[in-house]
Coordinates of C-alpha atoms and ligand atoms in Angstrom, one line a residue:
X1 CA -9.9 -54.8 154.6
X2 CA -11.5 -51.8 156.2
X3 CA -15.6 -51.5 156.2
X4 CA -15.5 -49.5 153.2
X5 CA -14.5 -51.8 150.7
X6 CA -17.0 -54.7 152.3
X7 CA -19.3 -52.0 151.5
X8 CA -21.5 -51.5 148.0
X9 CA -22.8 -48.3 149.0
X10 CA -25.9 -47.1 146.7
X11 CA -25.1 -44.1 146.2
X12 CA -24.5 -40.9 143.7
X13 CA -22.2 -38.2 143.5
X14 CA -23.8 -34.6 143.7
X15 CA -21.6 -32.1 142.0
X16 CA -23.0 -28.7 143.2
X17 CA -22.4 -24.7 142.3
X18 CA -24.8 -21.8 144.8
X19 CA -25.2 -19.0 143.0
X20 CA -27.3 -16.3 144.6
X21 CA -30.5 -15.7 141.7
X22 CA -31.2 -12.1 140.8
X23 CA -34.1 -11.1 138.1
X24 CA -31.5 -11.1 135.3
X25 CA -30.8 -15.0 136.1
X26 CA -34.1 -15.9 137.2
X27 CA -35.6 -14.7 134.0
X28 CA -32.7 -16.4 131.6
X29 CA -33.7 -19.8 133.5
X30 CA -37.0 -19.4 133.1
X31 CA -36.3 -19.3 129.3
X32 CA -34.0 -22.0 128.9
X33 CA -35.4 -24.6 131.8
X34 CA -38.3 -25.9 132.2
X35 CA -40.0 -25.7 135.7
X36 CA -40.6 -29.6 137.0
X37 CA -42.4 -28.0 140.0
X38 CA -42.1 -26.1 143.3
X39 CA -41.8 -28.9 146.3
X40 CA -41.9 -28.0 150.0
X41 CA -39.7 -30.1 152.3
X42 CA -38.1 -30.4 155.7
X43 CA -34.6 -31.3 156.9
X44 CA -34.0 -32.0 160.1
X45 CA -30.0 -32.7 160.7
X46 CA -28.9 -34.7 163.5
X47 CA -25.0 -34.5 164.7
X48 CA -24.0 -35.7 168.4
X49 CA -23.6 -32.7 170.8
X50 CA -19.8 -32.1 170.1
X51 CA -20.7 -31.7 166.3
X52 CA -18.6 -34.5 165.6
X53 CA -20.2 -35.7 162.4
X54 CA -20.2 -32.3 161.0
X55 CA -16.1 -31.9 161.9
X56 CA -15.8 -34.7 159.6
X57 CA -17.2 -33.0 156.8
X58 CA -20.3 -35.5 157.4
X59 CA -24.1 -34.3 157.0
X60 CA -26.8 -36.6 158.1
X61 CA -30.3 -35.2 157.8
X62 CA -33.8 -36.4 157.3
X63 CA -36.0 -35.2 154.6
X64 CA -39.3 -36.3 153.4
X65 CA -39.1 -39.0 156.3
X66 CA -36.1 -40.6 154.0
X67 CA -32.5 -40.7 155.8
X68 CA -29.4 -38.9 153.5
X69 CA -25.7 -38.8 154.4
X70 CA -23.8 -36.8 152.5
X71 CA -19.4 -37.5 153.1
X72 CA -16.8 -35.8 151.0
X73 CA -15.7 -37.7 147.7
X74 CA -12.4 -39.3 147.1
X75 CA -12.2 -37.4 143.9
X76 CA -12.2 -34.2 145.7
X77 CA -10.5 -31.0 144.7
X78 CA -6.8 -32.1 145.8
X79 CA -7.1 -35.7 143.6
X80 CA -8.2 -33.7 140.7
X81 CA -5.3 -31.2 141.2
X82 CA -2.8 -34.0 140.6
X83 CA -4.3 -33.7 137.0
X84 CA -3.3 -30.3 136.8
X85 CA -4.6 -27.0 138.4
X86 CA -8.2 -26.9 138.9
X87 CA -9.7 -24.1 137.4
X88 CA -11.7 -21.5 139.7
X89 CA -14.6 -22.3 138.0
X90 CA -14.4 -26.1 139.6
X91 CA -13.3 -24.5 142.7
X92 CA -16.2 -23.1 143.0
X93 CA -18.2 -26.5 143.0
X94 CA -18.7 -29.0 145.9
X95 CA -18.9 -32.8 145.4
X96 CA -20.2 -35.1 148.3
X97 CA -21.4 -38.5 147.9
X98 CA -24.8 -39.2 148.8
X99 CA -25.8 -42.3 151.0
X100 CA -29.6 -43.2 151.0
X101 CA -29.6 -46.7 151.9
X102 CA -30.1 -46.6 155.8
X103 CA -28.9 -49.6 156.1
X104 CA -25.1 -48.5 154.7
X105 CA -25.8 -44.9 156.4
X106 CA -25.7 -46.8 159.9
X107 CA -22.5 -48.7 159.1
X108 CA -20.7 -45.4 158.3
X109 CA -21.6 -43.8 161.3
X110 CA -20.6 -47.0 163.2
X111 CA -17.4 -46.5 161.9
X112 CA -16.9 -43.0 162.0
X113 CA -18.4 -42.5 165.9
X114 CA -16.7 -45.3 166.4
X115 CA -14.1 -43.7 169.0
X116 CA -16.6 -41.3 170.6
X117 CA -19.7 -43.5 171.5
X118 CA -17.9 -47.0 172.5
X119 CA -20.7 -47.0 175.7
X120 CA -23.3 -47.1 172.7
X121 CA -24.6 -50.1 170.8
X122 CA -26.8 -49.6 167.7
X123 CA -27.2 -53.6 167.6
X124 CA -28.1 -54.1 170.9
X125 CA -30.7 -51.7 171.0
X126 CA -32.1 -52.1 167.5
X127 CA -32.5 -56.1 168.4
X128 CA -35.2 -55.2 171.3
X129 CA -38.1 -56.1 170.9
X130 CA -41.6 -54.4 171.4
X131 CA -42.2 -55.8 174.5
X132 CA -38.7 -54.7 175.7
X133 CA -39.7 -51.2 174.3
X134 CA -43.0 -51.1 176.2
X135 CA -44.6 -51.2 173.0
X136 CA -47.2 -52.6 170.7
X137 CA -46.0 -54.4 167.5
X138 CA -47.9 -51.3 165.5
X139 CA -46.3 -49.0 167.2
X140 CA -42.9 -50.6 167.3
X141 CA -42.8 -48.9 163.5
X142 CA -41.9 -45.8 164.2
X143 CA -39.3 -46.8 167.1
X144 CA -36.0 -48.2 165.1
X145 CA -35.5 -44.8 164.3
X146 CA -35.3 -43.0 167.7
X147 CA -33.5 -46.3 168.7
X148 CA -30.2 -45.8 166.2
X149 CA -30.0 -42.2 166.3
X150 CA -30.3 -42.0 170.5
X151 CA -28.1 -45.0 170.7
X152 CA -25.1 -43.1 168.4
X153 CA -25.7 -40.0 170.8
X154 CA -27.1 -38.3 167.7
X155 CA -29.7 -35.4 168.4
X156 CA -31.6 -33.3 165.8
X157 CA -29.7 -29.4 165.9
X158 CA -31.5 -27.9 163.0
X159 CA -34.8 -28.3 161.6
X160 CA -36.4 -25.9 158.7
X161 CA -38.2 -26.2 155.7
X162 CA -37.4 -25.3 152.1
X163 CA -39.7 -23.7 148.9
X164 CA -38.1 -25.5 146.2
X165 CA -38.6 -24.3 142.6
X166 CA -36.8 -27.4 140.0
X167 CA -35.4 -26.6 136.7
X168 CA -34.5 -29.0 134.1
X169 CA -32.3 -27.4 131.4
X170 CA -31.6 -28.8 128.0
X171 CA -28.1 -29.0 128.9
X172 CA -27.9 -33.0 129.6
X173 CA -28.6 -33.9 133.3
X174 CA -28.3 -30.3 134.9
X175 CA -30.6 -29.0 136.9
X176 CA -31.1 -25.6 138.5
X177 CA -33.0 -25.6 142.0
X178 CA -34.0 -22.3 143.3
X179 CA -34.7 -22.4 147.2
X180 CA -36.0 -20.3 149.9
X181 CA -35.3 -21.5 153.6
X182 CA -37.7 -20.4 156.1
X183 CA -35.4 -19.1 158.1
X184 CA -34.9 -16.0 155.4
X185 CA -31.8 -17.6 153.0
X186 CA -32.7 -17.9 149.5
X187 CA -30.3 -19.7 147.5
X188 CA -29.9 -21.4 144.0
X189 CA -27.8 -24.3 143.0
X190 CA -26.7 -25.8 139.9
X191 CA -26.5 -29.5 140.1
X192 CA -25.5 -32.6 138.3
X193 CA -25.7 -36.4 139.4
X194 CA -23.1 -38.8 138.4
X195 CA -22.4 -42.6 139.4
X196 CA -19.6 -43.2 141.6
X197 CA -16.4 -42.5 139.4
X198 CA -18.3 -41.2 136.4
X199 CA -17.2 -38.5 134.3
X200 CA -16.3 -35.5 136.8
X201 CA -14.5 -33.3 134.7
X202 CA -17.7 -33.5 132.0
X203 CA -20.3 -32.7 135.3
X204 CA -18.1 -29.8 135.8
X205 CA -17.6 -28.3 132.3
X206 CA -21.5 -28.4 132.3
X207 CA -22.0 -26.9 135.8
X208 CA -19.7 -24.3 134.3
X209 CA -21.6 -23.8 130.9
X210 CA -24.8 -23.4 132.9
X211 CA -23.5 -20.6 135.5
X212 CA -22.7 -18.5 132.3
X213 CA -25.6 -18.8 130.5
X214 CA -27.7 -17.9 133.5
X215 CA -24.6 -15.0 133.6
X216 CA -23.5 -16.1 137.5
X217 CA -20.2 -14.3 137.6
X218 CA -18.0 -14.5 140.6
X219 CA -15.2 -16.3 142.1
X220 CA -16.4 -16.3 145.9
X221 CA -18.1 -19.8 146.6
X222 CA -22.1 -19.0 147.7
X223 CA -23.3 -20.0 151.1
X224 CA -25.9 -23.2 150.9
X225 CA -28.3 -22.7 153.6
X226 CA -27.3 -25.0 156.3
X227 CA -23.6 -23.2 156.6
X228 CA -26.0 -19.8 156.9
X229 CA -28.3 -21.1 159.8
X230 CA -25.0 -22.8 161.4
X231 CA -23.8 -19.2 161.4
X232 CA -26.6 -17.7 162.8
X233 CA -27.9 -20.6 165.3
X234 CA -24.4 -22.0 166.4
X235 CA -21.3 -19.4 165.9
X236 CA -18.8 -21.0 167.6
X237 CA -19.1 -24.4 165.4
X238 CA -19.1 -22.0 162.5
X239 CA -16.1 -20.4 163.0
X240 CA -14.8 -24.4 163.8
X241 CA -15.7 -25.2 160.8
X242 CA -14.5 -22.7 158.7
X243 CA -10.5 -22.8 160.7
X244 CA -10.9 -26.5 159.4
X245 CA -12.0 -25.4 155.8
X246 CA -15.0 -27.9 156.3
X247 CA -17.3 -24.8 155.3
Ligands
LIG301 C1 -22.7 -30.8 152.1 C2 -22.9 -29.6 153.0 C3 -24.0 -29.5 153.8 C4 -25.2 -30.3 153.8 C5 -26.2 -29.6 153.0 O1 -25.9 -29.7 151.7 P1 -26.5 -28.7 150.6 O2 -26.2 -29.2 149.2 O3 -26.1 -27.3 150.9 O4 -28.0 -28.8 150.9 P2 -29.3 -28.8 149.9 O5 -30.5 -28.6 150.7 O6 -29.1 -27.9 148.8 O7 -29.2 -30.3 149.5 P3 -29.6 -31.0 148.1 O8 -31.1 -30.9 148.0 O9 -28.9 -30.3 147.0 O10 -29.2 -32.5 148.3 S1 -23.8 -28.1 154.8 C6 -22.3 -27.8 154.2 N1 -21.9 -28.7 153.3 C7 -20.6 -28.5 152.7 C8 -20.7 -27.4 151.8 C9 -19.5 -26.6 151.5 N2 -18.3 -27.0 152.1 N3 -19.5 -25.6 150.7 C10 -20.6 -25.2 150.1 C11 -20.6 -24.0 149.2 N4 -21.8 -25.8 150.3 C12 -21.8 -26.9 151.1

């Protein structure tokens, strides 16, 4: 039985459409949403130095001090196609399954680094105690976390903050954020949550209904901001990523 059928991972599946927001759609969503609030944030996402989290397809990052991986869904594009062409429409929309349970997020990167940090071990390391850390017991808080990441090789290569405007929309469970990335990206997304093997057809119809009321045309999937600052910070995983049509 492999680990990820021992596993009940908490965890949602995002079904996701960028568009880029001009005035004409920015004004449409302004009258057919309702603004839930503009949020600041920062993600910080860690890989190990040879990116090979990111080759899988794999994003771990830390927002609001809260740990998220997101992996690539079973039900991807190529399952869906053995129920007939997808339209370009769902081509157009990622779906990654979200892990927030540190606990599971740690298991899956056991498993996936696995074969490229076998001189690591997350147990052994996160089983010191204070003392063995040179620490106090107050400050031993705030170590577990340097503790995993260091001992999977992980290191933090990007770091920015987000402006995030939230839209809820009558449409049921959509929401439109609008986000501008400090490092000069500005980017909106359609969104809708489902539960692991919910109803993906019905979160893409409504994705779908969504981009043409807010008139996003176009059949060229968007940039999201992390594949625009791994083009501009690291080129040479970009163009890796893109020959294995991970971006
Ligand atoms: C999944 C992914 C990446 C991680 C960042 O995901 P994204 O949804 O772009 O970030 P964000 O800040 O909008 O997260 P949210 O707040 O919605 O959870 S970086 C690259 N990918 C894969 C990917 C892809 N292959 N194609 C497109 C168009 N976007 C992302």
């Amino acid at each position: 039985m492999c680990i990820h059928q021992l596993l009940n991972y908490r965890m949602s599946i995002e079904v996701e459409r960028k568009f880029i927001c001009n005035a004409n759609s920015l004004q449409i969503l302004e009258e057919i949403g309702v603004c839930a609030g503009q949020f600041q944030f920062q993600d910080r996402y860690f890989d190990t130095p040879l990116f090979d989290l990111t080759l899988k397809d794999l994003w771990l990052r830390q927002r609001k001090g809260c740990w998220e991986l997101k992996c690539p869904t079973a039900t991807d594009i190529e399952a869906e196609e053995t129920q007939g062409e997808p339209s370009k429409a769902a081509m157009l929309c990622t779906r990654y399954k979200e892990i927030t349970d540190l606990t599971d997020i740690r298991l899956k990167l056991k498993e996936v680094l696995k074969d490229t940090s076998d001189k690591f071990s997350m147990t052994e390391c996160c089983q010191m105690s204070p003392d063995q850390h040179g620490l106090g017991n107050a400050e031993m808080n705030c170590v577990p976390e340097e503790c995993w990441t260091s001992a999977m090789n992980l290191v933090c290569f990007a770091e920015f903050t987000t402006v995030r405007r939230t839209f809820t929309l009558e449409e049921d469970g959509v929401h439109v954020d609008l986000d501008e990335a400090d490092f000069g990206y500005t980017v909106g997304e359609i969104e809708v949550l489902i539960p692991e093997g919910g109803d993906m057809q019905a979160a893409l119809d409504k994705i779908e209904r969504t981009a043409k009321k807010l008139g996003v045309t176009g059949d060229q999937a968007v940039d999201g901001k992390m594949s625009v600052y791994i083009r501009r910070n690291y080129p040479e995983h970009y163009a890796r990523l893109l020959s294995q049509h991970i971006l």
